[in-house]
Amino acid sequence: MATNRTFTMIKPDAFGAGNSGAILKMIEDAGFKVVAMKATKLTPELAGKFYEVHKERPFYADLCAYMSSGPIFAAILEKDNAVEDFRKLIGATNPADAAEGTIRKIFAKSIEANAVHGSDSDENATIEGNFFFNQAERVL
Ligand code: RTP
Ligand code: MG
């Protein structure tokens, strides 16, 4: 059964452009509740650890540099079928391929600077949420 939480980041491009509030509004309007949230800035080392699954991919070094280039919001979101529904809301990785009305279609600048992250499985949602938040920093 699908769990009801997912993990997201508002990436440096969207944070820097002042789009965090508008993105959060779309997330809440789609029925997600924020159960943990903070502004933070990743070091290159922490970004490398977070994206370790991608370490063999050609874009890994660029991605880690980009994700540590400015502040982000990290958040845990709650909704039925959270992982799948959130990935639908954000749209395809490359904004050129993202459906109309999706967060990436509206706010992403490029395939890398694509406004938001969304976990790709229940297992990764848990791992990624635990990467940023301890028990006292989230709604249990
Ligand atoms: P995310 O993990 O951020 O939600 O994105 P995703 O599942 O749609 O994409 P994924 O394959 O997991 O890639 C992670 C992030 O790496 C950057 N990327 N750059 N230059 C490229 O070809 C390329 N491909 C991916 C994007 O920032 C992507 O979100
Ligand atoms: Mg991914």
Short mmCIF file of N, CA, C and O and ligand atoms in Angstrom, two decimals:
data_model
loop_
_atom_site.label_atom_id
_atom_site.label_comp_id
_atom_site.label_asym_id
_atom_site.label_seq_id
_atom_site.Cartn_x
_atom_site.Cartn_y
_atom_site.Cartn_z
N MET A 1 0.84 -1.21 0.00
CA MET A 1 0.00 0.00 0.00
C MET A 1 0.87 1.26 0.00
O MET A 1 1.88 1.31 0.68
N ALA A 2 0.48 2.24 -0.76
CA ALA A 2 1.26 3.49 -0.81
C ALA A 2 1.18 4.20 0.53
O ALA A 2 0.12 4.28 1.14
N THR A 3 2.34 4.68 1.02
CA THR A 3 2.32 5.48 2.25
C THR A 3 1.82 6.88 1.90
O THR A 3 1.68 7.24 0.74
N ASN A 4 1.56 7.67 2.94
CA ASN A 4 0.92 8.96 2.69
C ASN A 4 1.86 10.15 2.82
O ASN A 4 1.42 11.27 2.98
N ARG A 5 3.18 9.89 2.77
CA ARG A 5 4.11 11.03 2.85
C ARG A 5 5.11 11.01 1.71
O ARG A 5 5.49 9.94 1.22
N THR A 6 5.53 12.20 1.30
CA THR A 6 6.62 12.31 0.35
C THR A 6 7.54 13.44 0.81
O THR A 6 7.23 14.16 1.75
N PHE A 7 8.68 13.55 0.14
CA PHE A 7 9.65 14.58 0.50
C PHE A 7 9.88 15.48 -0.71
O PHE A 7 9.95 15.00 -1.85
N THR A 8 10.01 16.77 -0.47
CA THR A 8 10.27 17.71 -1.57
C THR A 8 11.33 18.72 -1.19
O THR A 8 11.56 18.98 0.00
N MET A 9 11.96 19.29 -2.19
CA MET A 9 12.80 20.48 -2.01
C MET A 9 12.36 21.50 -3.04
O MET A 9 12.09 21.15 -4.20
N ILE A 10 12.29 22.76 -2.62
CA ILE A 10 12.19 23.87 -3.56
C ILE A 10 13.64 24.25 -3.85
O ILE A 10 14.40 24.63 -2.96
N LYS A 11 14.05 24.06 -5.10
CA LYS A 11 15.47 24.11 -5.47
C LYS A 11 15.97 25.57 -5.58
O LYS A 11 15.17 26.51 -5.62
N PRO A 12 17.32 25.75 -5.66
CA PRO A 12 17.87 27.11 -5.64
C PRO A 12 17.30 28.06 -6.69
O PRO A 12 17.16 29.26 -6.42
N ASP A 13 16.95 27.57 -7.87
CA ASP A 13 16.43 28.48 -8.91
C ASP A 13 15.09 29.08 -8.48
O ASP A 13 14.87 30.29 -8.58
N ALA A 14 14.19 28.24 -7.97
CA ALA A 14 12.86 28.70 -7.58
C ALA A 14 12.91 29.53 -6.30
O ALA A 14 12.24 30.55 -6.17
N PHE A 15 13.75 29.08 -5.35
CA PHE A 15 13.92 29.85 -4.11
C PHE A 15 14.47 31.23 -4.44
O PHE A 15 13.94 32.26 -4.00
N GLY A 16 15.51 31.28 -5.27
CA GLY A 16 16.17 32.54 -5.61
C GLY A 16 15.28 33.49 -6.38
O GLY A 16 15.42 34.71 -6.28
N ALA A 17 14.37 32.93 -7.18
CA ALA A 17 13.47 33.76 -7.98
C ALA A 17 12.27 34.25 -7.18
O ALA A 17 11.42 34.97 -7.70
N GLY A 18 12.19 33.84 -5.91
CA GLY A 18 11.06 34.26 -5.08
C GLY A 18 9.77 33.52 -5.41
O GLY A 18 8.68 34.04 -5.19
N ASN A 19 9.90 32.30 -5.93
CA ASN A 19 8.71 31.52 -6.30
C ASN A 19 8.27 30.51 -5.24
O ASN A 19 7.31 29.76 -5.47
N SER A 20 8.94 30.51 -4.10
CA SER A 20 8.61 29.49 -3.09
C SER A 20 7.16 29.59 -2.63
O SER A 20 6.47 28.57 -2.50
N GLY A 21 6.69 30.81 -2.38
CA GLY A 21 5.32 30.98 -1.89
C GLY A 21 4.30 30.49 -2.91
O GLY A 21 3.33 29.80 -2.56
N ALA A 22 4.50 30.84 -4.17
CA ALA A 22 3.56 30.42 -5.23
C ALA A 22 3.57 28.90 -5.39
O ALA A 22 2.52 28.27 -5.61
N ILE A 23 4.75 28.30 -5.28
CA ILE A 23 4.85 26.84 -5.40
C ILE A 23 4.16 26.17 -4.20
O ILE A 23 3.40 25.20 -4.37
N LEU A 24 4.40 26.71 -3.02
CA LEU A 24 3.76 26.14 -1.83
C LEU A 24 2.24 26.25 -1.93
O LEU A 24 1.50 25.34 -1.52
N LYS A 25 1.75 27.32 -2.49
CA LYS A 25 0.30 27.50 -2.68
C LYS A 25 -0.24 26.40 -3.61
O LYS A 25 -1.28 25.80 -3.34
N MET A 26 0.49 26.12 -4.69
CA MET A 26 0.04 25.04 -5.60
C MET A 26 0.03 23.70 -4.88
O MET A 26 -0.86 22.87 -5.08
N ILE A 27 1.05 23.48 -4.03
CA ILE A 27 1.16 22.21 -3.30
C ILE A 27 -0.03 22.06 -2.33
O ILE A 27 -0.69 21.02 -2.28
N GLU A 28 -0.34 23.14 -1.59
CA GLU A 28 -1.46 23.08 -0.65
C GLU A 28 -2.80 22.98 -1.38
O GLU A 28 -3.69 22.24 -0.97
N ASP A 29 -2.93 23.71 -2.48
CA ASP A 29 -4.18 23.66 -3.25
C ASP A 29 -4.43 22.26 -3.82
O ASP A 29 -5.57 21.88 -4.08
N ALA A 30 -3.35 21.50 -4.03
CA ALA A 30 -3.50 20.13 -4.54
C ALA A 30 -3.80 19.13 -3.42
O ALA A 30 -3.92 17.92 -3.68
N GLY A 31 -3.89 19.61 -2.19
CA GLY A 31 -4.33 18.73 -1.09
C GLY A 31 -3.22 18.21 -0.20
O GLY A 31 -3.48 17.37 0.67
N PHE A 32 -2.00 18.67 -0.40
CA PHE A 32 -0.89 18.23 0.45
C PHE A 32 -0.81 19.11 1.70
O PHE A 32 -0.97 20.33 1.61
N LYS A 33 -0.54 18.47 2.85
CA LYS A 33 -0.29 19.19 4.11
C LYS A 33 1.20 19.16 4.39
O LYS A 33 1.84 18.12 4.27
N VAL A 34 1.75 20.32 4.77
CA VAL A 34 3.17 20.39 5.14
C VAL A 34 3.31 19.88 6.57
O VAL A 34 2.72 20.45 7.48
N VAL A 35 4.08 18.80 6.78
CA VAL A 35 4.26 18.25 8.13
C VAL A 35 5.69 18.44 8.65
O VAL A 35 6.00 18.07 9.78
N ALA A 36 6.55 19.04 7.83
CA ALA A 36 7.89 19.49 8.25
C ALA A 36 8.37 20.44 7.17
O ALA A 36 8.08 20.23 5.99
N MET A 37 9.09 21.49 7.59
CA MET A 37 9.63 22.40 6.57
C MET A 37 10.74 23.25 7.14
O MET A 37 10.67 23.68 8.29
N LYS A 38 11.78 23.48 6.35
CA LYS A 38 12.81 24.44 6.74
C LYS A 38 13.55 24.98 5.53
O LYS A 38 13.65 24.31 4.49
N ALA A 39 14.06 26.21 5.69
CA ALA A 39 15.00 26.76 4.72
C ALA A 39 16.39 26.31 5.16
O ALA A 39 16.72 26.31 6.35
N THR A 40 17.22 25.93 4.19
CA THR A 40 18.57 25.50 4.49
C THR A 40 19.43 25.68 3.25
O THR A 40 18.93 26.08 2.19
N LYS A 41 20.73 25.43 3.38
CA LYS A 41 21.60 25.47 2.21
C LYS A 41 22.53 24.28 2.28
O LYS A 41 23.24 24.11 3.28
N LEU A 42 22.51 23.45 1.26
CA LEU A 42 23.36 22.26 1.24
C LEU A 42 24.80 22.63 0.96
O LEU A 42 25.05 23.54 0.16
N THR A 43 25.73 21.94 1.59
CA THR A 43 27.13 22.02 1.16
C THR A 43 27.27 21.08 -0.05
O THR A 43 26.43 20.19 -0.24
N PRO A 44 28.33 21.24 -0.85
CA PRO A 44 28.54 20.28 -1.95
C PRO A 44 28.61 18.84 -1.44
O PRO A 44 28.11 17.91 -2.09
N GLU A 45 29.21 18.65 -0.26
CA GLU A 45 29.34 17.29 0.31
C GLU A 45 27.96 16.72 0.63
O GLU A 45 27.68 15.55 0.35
N LEU A 46 27.11 17.54 1.26
CA LEU A 46 25.76 17.05 1.61
C LEU A 46 24.94 16.78 0.36
O LEU A 46 24.20 15.79 0.30
N ALA A 47 25.06 17.65 -0.66
CA ALA A 47 24.34 17.41 -1.91
C ALA A 47 24.82 16.10 -2.53
O ALA A 47 24.01 15.30 -3.04
N GLY A 48 26.12 15.86 -2.48
CA GLY A 48 26.67 14.61 -3.02
C GLY A 48 26.13 13.39 -2.32
O GLY A 48 25.85 12.36 -2.94
N LYS A 49 25.95 13.51 -1.00
CA LYS A 49 25.40 12.40 -0.23
C LYS A 49 23.91 12.19 -0.56
O LYS A 49 23.45 11.06 -0.75
N PHE A 50 23.18 13.29 -0.64
CA PHE A 50 21.74 13.19 -0.93
C PHE A 50 21.52 12.52 -2.29
O PHE A 50 20.60 11.70 -2.44
N TYR A 51 22.34 12.88 -3.29
CA TYR A 51 22.14 12.38 -4.66
C TYR A 51 23.07 11.20 -4.99
O TYR A 51 23.32 10.94 -6.16
N GLU A 52 23.55 10.51 -3.95
CA GLU A 52 24.51 9.43 -4.16
C GLU A 52 24.02 8.38 -5.17
O GLU A 52 24.82 7.82 -5.93
N VAL A 53 22.70 8.14 -5.21
CA VAL A 53 22.16 7.15 -6.18
C VAL A 53 22.49 7.54 -7.62
O VAL A 53 22.48 6.69 -8.51
N HIS A 54 22.75 8.83 -7.85
CA HIS A 54 23.03 9.30 -9.22
C HIS A 54 24.52 9.44 -9.49
O HIS A 54 24.92 10.03 -10.49
N LYS A 55 25.37 8.89 -8.60
CA LYS A 55 26.80 9.23 -8.71
C LYS A 55 27.47 8.75 -9.99
O LYS A 55 28.49 9.30 -10.40
N GLU A 56 26.89 7.74 -10.65
CA GLU A 56 27.47 7.30 -11.94
C GLU A 56 26.89 8.06 -13.13
O GLU A 56 27.33 7.86 -14.26
N ARG A 57 25.90 8.90 -12.90
CA ARG A 57 25.27 9.61 -14.01
C ARG A 57 26.12 10.79 -14.45
O ARG A 57 26.80 11.42 -13.62
N PRO A 58 26.10 11.11 -15.76
CA PRO A 58 26.97 12.19 -16.26
C PRO A 58 26.67 13.56 -15.64
O PRO A 58 27.54 14.42 -15.58
N PHE A 59 25.44 13.74 -15.15
CA PHE A 59 25.06 15.05 -14.62
C PHE A 59 25.31 15.20 -13.12
O PHE A 59 25.01 16.24 -12.54
N TYR A 60 25.90 14.18 -12.48
CA TYR A 60 26.04 14.17 -11.01
C TYR A 60 26.83 15.37 -10.46
O TYR A 60 26.38 16.05 -9.54
N ALA A 61 28.01 15.64 -11.04
CA ALA A 61 28.85 16.73 -10.51
C ALA A 61 28.14 18.07 -10.65
O ALA A 61 28.10 18.88 -9.71
N ASP A 62 27.56 18.31 -11.83
CA ASP A 62 26.81 19.55 -12.07
C ASP A 62 25.64 19.68 -11.10
O ASP A 62 25.37 20.76 -10.56
N LEU A 63 24.95 18.57 -10.90
CA LEU A 63 23.76 18.57 -10.03
C LEU A 63 24.16 18.94 -8.59
O LEU A 63 23.50 19.76 -7.95
N CYS A 64 25.25 18.34 -8.10
CA CYS A 64 25.68 18.62 -6.73
C CYS A 64 26.13 20.07 -6.59
O CYS A 64 25.84 20.73 -5.58
N ALA A 65 26.81 20.60 -7.61
CA ALA A 65 27.23 22.01 -7.57
C ALA A 65 25.99 22.90 -7.59
O ALA A 65 25.88 23.87 -6.82
N TYR A 66 25.05 22.57 -8.44
CA TYR A 66 23.83 23.38 -8.55
C TYR A 66 23.02 23.36 -7.26
O TYR A 66 22.59 24.41 -6.76
N MET A 67 22.83 22.18 -6.68
CA MET A 67 21.98 22.07 -5.50
C MET A 67 22.61 22.69 -4.26
O MET A 67 21.91 22.92 -3.26
N SER A 68 23.92 22.97 -4.31
CA SER A 68 24.58 23.65 -3.19
C SER A 68 24.87 25.12 -3.53
O SER A 68 25.58 25.79 -2.80
N SER A 69 24.30 25.62 -4.62
CA SER A 69 24.61 26.97 -5.09
C SER A 69 23.79 28.06 -4.40
O SER A 69 24.08 29.25 -4.55
N GLY A 70 22.75 27.67 -3.66
CA GLY A 70 21.92 28.67 -2.99
C GLY A 70 20.96 28.00 -2.03
O GLY A 70 20.89 26.77 -1.97
N PRO A 71 20.20 28.82 -1.28
CA PRO A 71 19.27 28.24 -0.32
C PRO A 71 18.15 27.45 -0.98
O PRO A 71 17.81 27.67 -2.15
N ILE A 72 17.60 26.54 -0.20
CA ILE A 72 16.46 25.72 -0.63
C ILE A 72 15.45 25.65 0.52
O ILE A 72 15.78 25.96 1.66
N PHE A 73 14.23 25.23 0.21
CA PHE A 73 13.31 24.75 1.23
C PHE A 73 13.26 23.24 1.12
O PHE A 73 13.15 22.70 0.01
N ALA A 74 13.33 22.56 2.26
CA ALA A 74 13.11 21.12 2.33
C ALA A 74 11.80 20.90 3.09
O ALA A 74 11.52 21.64 4.05
N ALA A 75 10.99 19.95 2.65
CA ALA A 75 9.70 19.72 3.32
C ALA A 75 9.24 18.29 3.20
O ALA A 75 9.54 17.61 2.21
N ILE A 76 8.50 17.85 4.21
CA ILE A 76 7.78 16.57 4.14
C ILE A 76 6.30 16.91 3.96
O ILE A 76 5.77 17.79 4.64
N LEU A 77 5.67 16.22 3.02
CA LEU A 77 4.28 16.49 2.65
C LEU A 77 3.42 15.26 2.88
O LEU A 77 3.87 14.13 2.64
N GLU A 78 2.17 15.51 3.28
CA GLU A 78 1.27 14.40 3.57
C GLU A 78 0.00 14.48 2.71
O GLU A 78 -0.60 15.55 2.57
N LYS A 79 -0.37 13.35 2.15
CA LYS A 79 -1.60 13.24 1.33
C LYS A 79 -1.74 11.75 0.98
O LYS A 79 -0.74 11.04 0.89
N ASP A 80 -2.94 11.28 0.76
CA ASP A 80 -3.10 9.91 0.25
C ASP A 80 -2.30 9.79 -1.04
O ASP A 80 -2.34 10.70 -1.87
N ASN A 81 -1.63 8.66 -1.22
CA ASN A 81 -0.90 8.39 -2.47
C ASN A 81 0.11 9.51 -2.79
O ASN A 81 0.27 9.94 -3.94
N ALA A 82 0.79 9.96 -1.72
CA ALA A 82 1.60 11.18 -1.80
C ALA A 82 2.69 11.14 -2.88
O ALA A 82 2.83 12.10 -3.65
N VAL A 83 3.47 10.06 -2.95
CA VAL A 83 4.62 10.03 -3.87
C VAL A 83 4.15 10.19 -5.32
O VAL A 83 4.63 11.06 -6.06
N GLU A 84 3.18 9.37 -5.71
CA GLU A 84 2.72 9.39 -7.11
C GLU A 84 2.00 10.70 -7.43
O GLU A 84 2.24 11.31 -8.48
N ASP A 85 1.13 11.12 -6.54
CA ASP A 85 0.36 12.34 -6.81
C ASP A 85 1.27 13.57 -6.87
O ASP A 85 1.05 14.48 -7.67
N PHE A 86 2.34 13.58 -6.03
CA PHE A 86 3.23 14.73 -6.06
C PHE A 86 4.03 14.77 -7.35
O PHE A 86 4.24 15.84 -7.94
N ARG A 87 4.46 13.59 -7.83
CA ARG A 87 5.22 13.58 -9.09
C ARG A 87 4.35 14.02 -10.26
O ARG A 87 4.83 14.65 -11.21
N LYS A 88 3.06 13.72 -10.19
CA LYS A 88 2.13 14.24 -11.22
C LYS A 88 2.02 15.76 -11.13
O LYS A 88 2.01 16.45 -12.15
N LEU A 89 1.96 16.28 -9.92
CA LEU A 89 1.83 17.73 -9.72
C LEU A 89 3.07 18.48 -10.21
O LEU A 89 2.95 19.58 -10.75
N ILE A 90 4.27 17.88 -10.04
CA ILE A 90 5.48 18.61 -10.45
C ILE A 90 5.77 18.45 -11.94
O ILE A 90 6.34 19.35 -12.55
N GLY A 91 5.40 17.35 -12.55
CA GLY A 91 5.61 17.16 -13.98
C GLY A 91 6.97 16.56 -14.31
O GLY A 91 7.78 16.29 -13.43
N ALA A 92 7.25 16.41 -15.60
CA ALA A 92 8.46 15.73 -16.07
C ALA A 92 9.72 16.49 -15.65
O ALA A 92 9.70 17.71 -15.49
N THR A 93 10.84 15.74 -15.53
CA THR A 93 12.13 16.30 -15.12
C THR A 93 12.51 17.51 -15.98
O THR A 93 12.94 18.54 -15.47
N ASN A 94 12.38 17.35 -17.30
CA ASN A 94 12.68 18.42 -18.23
C ASN A 94 11.43 19.27 -18.45
O ASN A 94 10.42 18.75 -18.95
N PRO A 95 11.48 20.56 -18.09
CA PRO A 95 10.26 21.37 -18.23
C PRO A 95 9.72 21.40 -19.65
O PRO A 95 8.51 21.60 -19.86
N ALA A 96 10.58 21.17 -20.64
CA ALA A 96 10.11 21.13 -22.03
C ALA A 96 9.13 19.98 -22.25
O ALA A 96 8.27 20.04 -23.14
N ASP A 97 9.26 18.93 -21.44
CA ASP A 97 8.37 17.77 -21.56
C ASP A 97 7.24 17.77 -20.53
O ASP A 97 6.40 16.87 -20.53
N ALA A 98 7.25 18.72 -19.62
CA ALA A 98 6.28 18.72 -18.52
C ALA A 98 4.90 19.17 -19.01
O ALA A 98 4.79 20.05 -19.87
N ALA A 99 3.87 18.55 -18.46
CA ALA A 99 2.49 18.87 -18.85
C ALA A 99 2.12 20.29 -18.42
O ALA A 99 2.63 20.80 -17.42
N GLU A 100 1.22 20.89 -19.18
CA GLU A 100 0.70 22.22 -18.84
C GLU A 100 0.12 22.20 -17.43
O GLU A 100 -0.54 21.23 -17.03
N GLY A 101 0.36 23.27 -16.68
CA GLY A 101 -0.21 23.38 -15.34
C GLY A 101 0.61 22.74 -14.25
O GLY A 101 0.29 22.88 -13.07
N THR A 102 1.67 22.01 -14.62
CA THR A 102 2.52 21.40 -13.60
C THR A 102 3.51 22.44 -13.06
O THR A 102 3.80 23.45 -13.73
N ILE A 103 4.02 22.18 -11.86
CA ILE A 103 4.94 23.14 -11.22
C ILE A 103 6.18 23.36 -12.07
O ILE A 103 6.63 24.50 -12.25
N ARG A 104 6.73 22.29 -12.63
CA ARG A 104 7.94 22.47 -13.44
C ARG A 104 7.63 23.22 -14.74
O ARG A 104 8.45 24.02 -15.21
N LYS A 105 6.48 22.96 -15.34
CA LYS A 105 6.12 23.68 -16.57
C LYS A 105 6.06 25.19 -16.28
O LYS A 105 6.50 26.00 -17.08
N ILE A 106 5.52 25.53 -15.13
CA ILE A 106 5.32 26.95 -14.81
C ILE A 106 6.62 27.61 -14.31
O ILE A 106 6.92 28.73 -14.71
N PHE A 107 7.40 26.90 -13.49
CA PHE A 107 8.50 27.57 -12.78
C PHE A 107 9.91 27.11 -13.16
O PHE A 107 10.87 27.82 -12.85
N ALA A 108 10.08 25.93 -13.78
CA ALA A 108 11.44 25.43 -14.01
C ALA A 108 12.13 26.23 -15.11
O ALA A 108 11.50 26.67 -16.07
N LYS A 109 13.47 26.38 -14.95
CA LYS A 109 14.26 27.12 -15.95
C LYS A 109 14.93 26.17 -16.94
O LYS A 109 15.22 26.55 -18.07
N SER A 110 15.25 24.94 -16.51
CA SER A 110 15.98 23.98 -17.36
C SER A 110 15.82 22.59 -16.77
O SER A 110 15.24 22.43 -15.70
N ILE A 111 16.39 21.59 -17.48
CA ILE A 111 16.30 20.20 -16.97
C ILE A 111 17.00 20.08 -15.61
O ILE A 111 16.60 19.25 -14.78
N GLU A 112 18.02 20.90 -15.36
CA GLU A 112 18.72 20.85 -14.07
C GLU A 112 18.05 21.78 -13.05
O GLU A 112 17.70 21.35 -11.95
N ALA A 113 17.86 23.03 -13.44
CA ALA A 113 17.25 24.02 -12.54
C ALA A 113 15.73 23.90 -12.70
O ALA A 113 15.07 24.76 -13.30
N ASN A 114 15.22 22.79 -12.17
CA ASN A 114 13.82 22.45 -12.47
C ASN A 114 12.88 22.63 -11.27
O ASN A 114 11.90 21.90 -11.12
N ALA A 115 13.18 23.63 -10.48
CA ALA A 115 12.27 24.20 -9.47
C ALA A 115 12.01 23.36 -8.23
O ALA A 115 12.01 23.88 -7.11
N VAL A 116 11.74 22.07 -8.41
CA VAL A 116 11.37 21.23 -7.26
C VAL A 116 11.92 19.81 -7.40
O VAL A 116 12.14 19.32 -8.51
N HIS A 117 12.07 19.17 -6.26
CA HIS A 117 12.37 17.73 -6.18
C HIS A 117 11.14 17.02 -5.66
O HIS A 117 10.39 17.58 -4.85
N GLY A 118 10.93 15.80 -6.09
CA GLY A 118 9.90 14.94 -5.50
C GLY A 118 10.43 13.52 -5.40
O GLY A 118 10.99 13.00 -6.37
N SER A 119 10.27 12.88 -4.24
CA SER A 119 10.75 11.51 -4.06
C SER A 119 10.13 10.59 -5.11
O SER A 119 9.00 10.79 -5.54
N ASP A 120 10.90 9.55 -5.49
CA ASP A 120 10.41 8.65 -6.54
C ASP A 120 9.86 7.33 -6.02
O ASP A 120 9.42 6.50 -6.81
N SER A 121 9.88 7.11 -4.69
CA SER A 121 9.30 5.89 -4.11
C SER A 121 9.02 6.13 -2.64
O SER A 121 9.58 7.07 -2.05
N ASP A 122 8.18 5.30 -2.05
CA ASP A 122 7.89 5.43 -0.62
C ASP A 122 9.16 5.25 0.20
O ASP A 122 9.40 5.98 1.17
N GLU A 123 9.98 4.28 -0.21
CA GLU A 123 11.22 4.01 0.52
C GLU A 123 12.14 5.24 0.49
O GLU A 123 12.67 5.66 1.52
N ASN A 124 12.30 5.83 -0.69
CA ASN A 124 13.16 7.02 -0.79
C ASN A 124 12.55 8.23 -0.09
O ASN A 124 13.28 9.08 0.44
N ALA A 125 11.23 8.33 -0.06
CA ALA A 125 10.58 9.44 0.66
C ALA A 125 10.98 9.40 2.14
O ALA A 125 11.28 10.43 2.74
N THR A 126 10.99 8.21 2.71
CA THR A 126 11.37 8.05 4.12
C THR A 126 12.85 8.38 4.32
O THR A 126 13.21 9.14 5.23
N ILE A 127 13.70 7.84 3.46
CA ILE A 127 15.14 8.09 3.57
C ILE A 127 15.43 9.59 3.43
O ILE A 127 16.18 10.17 4.22
N GLU A 128 14.81 10.22 2.45
CA GLU A 128 15.09 11.63 2.17
C GLU A 128 14.53 12.54 3.28
O GLU A 128 15.18 13.52 3.67
N GLY A 129 13.35 12.23 3.80
CA GLY A 129 12.80 12.99 4.92
C GLY A 129 13.70 12.90 6.13
O GLY A 129 13.97 13.90 6.81
N ASN A 130 14.22 11.69 6.40
CA ASN A 130 15.11 11.49 7.55
C ASN A 130 16.47 12.16 7.36
O ASN A 130 17.17 12.45 8.33
N PHE A 131 16.85 12.40 6.12
CA PHE A 131 18.11 13.09 5.82
C PHE A 131 18.07 14.52 6.36
O PHE A 131 19.07 15.04 6.83
N PHE A 132 16.90 15.15 6.30
CA PHE A 132 16.77 16.56 6.68
C PHE A 132 16.12 16.80 8.04
O PHE A 132 16.33 17.85 8.63
N PHE A 133 15.28 15.89 8.51
CA PHE A 133 14.46 16.19 9.69
C PHE A 133 14.56 15.09 10.74
O PHE A 133 14.39 13.90 10.41
N ASN A 134 14.79 15.51 12.01
CA ASN A 134 14.71 14.53 13.08
C ASN A 134 13.28 14.50 13.64
O ASN A 134 12.42 15.26 13.16
N GLN A 135 13.04 13.68 14.63
CA GLN A 135 11.67 13.49 15.13
C GLN A 135 11.05 14.76 15.67
O GLN A 135 9.86 14.98 15.55
N ALA A 136 11.88 15.62 16.29
CA ALA A 136 11.36 16.85 16.89
C ALA A 136 11.06 17.92 15.85
O ALA A 136 10.48 18.95 16.16
N GLU A 137 11.46 17.68 14.62
CA GLU A 137 11.31 18.70 13.57
C GLU A 137 10.17 18.38 12.61
O GLU A 137 10.09 18.97 11.53
N ARG A 138 9.33 17.45 12.96
CA ARG A 138 8.23 17.07 12.07
C ARG A 138 6.99 16.75 12.89
O ARG A 138 7.09 16.44 14.08
N VAL A 139 5.84 16.82 12.24
CA VAL A 139 4.60 16.34 12.86
C VAL A 139 4.66 14.82 12.83
O VAL A 139 4.86 14.22 11.77
N LEU A 140 4.52 14.22 13.99
CA LEU A 140 4.62 12.74 14.02
C LEU A 140 3.32 12.09 13.58
O LEU A 140 2.27 12.69 13.58
P1 RTP B 1 14.05 14.94 -8.70
O1 RTP B 1 14.79 13.73 -8.19
O2 RTP B 1 14.81 16.24 -8.50
O3 RTP B 1 12.65 15.04 -8.22
O4 RTP B 1 13.94 14.82 -10.29
P2 RTP B 1 13.57 13.56 -11.17
O5 RTP B 1 13.28 12.37 -10.31
O6 RTP B 1 12.53 14.03 -12.12
O7 RTP B 1 14.93 13.37 -11.96
P3 RTP B 1 16.20 12.46 -11.60
O8 RTP B 1 16.46 11.55 -12.75
O9 RTP B 1 16.06 11.87 -10.24
O10 RTP B 1 17.37 13.55 -11.60
C1 RTP B 1 17.64 14.30 -10.45
C2 RTP B 1 17.89 15.73 -10.84
O11 RTP B 1 19.09 15.82 -11.60
C3 RTP B 1 18.99 16.89 -12.53
N1 RTP B 1 19.18 16.36 -13.88
N2 RTP B 1 19.95 16.91 -14.76
N3 RTP B 1 21.38 17.54 -17.08
C4 RTP B 1 20.61 16.48 -17.09
O12 RTP B 1 20.47 15.76 -18.05
C5 RTP B 1 19.88 16.18 -15.86
N4 RTP B 1 19.06 15.16 -15.68
C6 RTP B 1 18.63 15.27 -14.41
C7 RTP B 1 17.63 17.51 -12.36
O13 RTP B 1 17.73 18.59 -11.43
C8 RTP B 1 16.84 16.37 -11.76
O14 RTP B 1 15.71 16.84 -11.10
MG MG B 2 14.60 11.75 -8.79
#
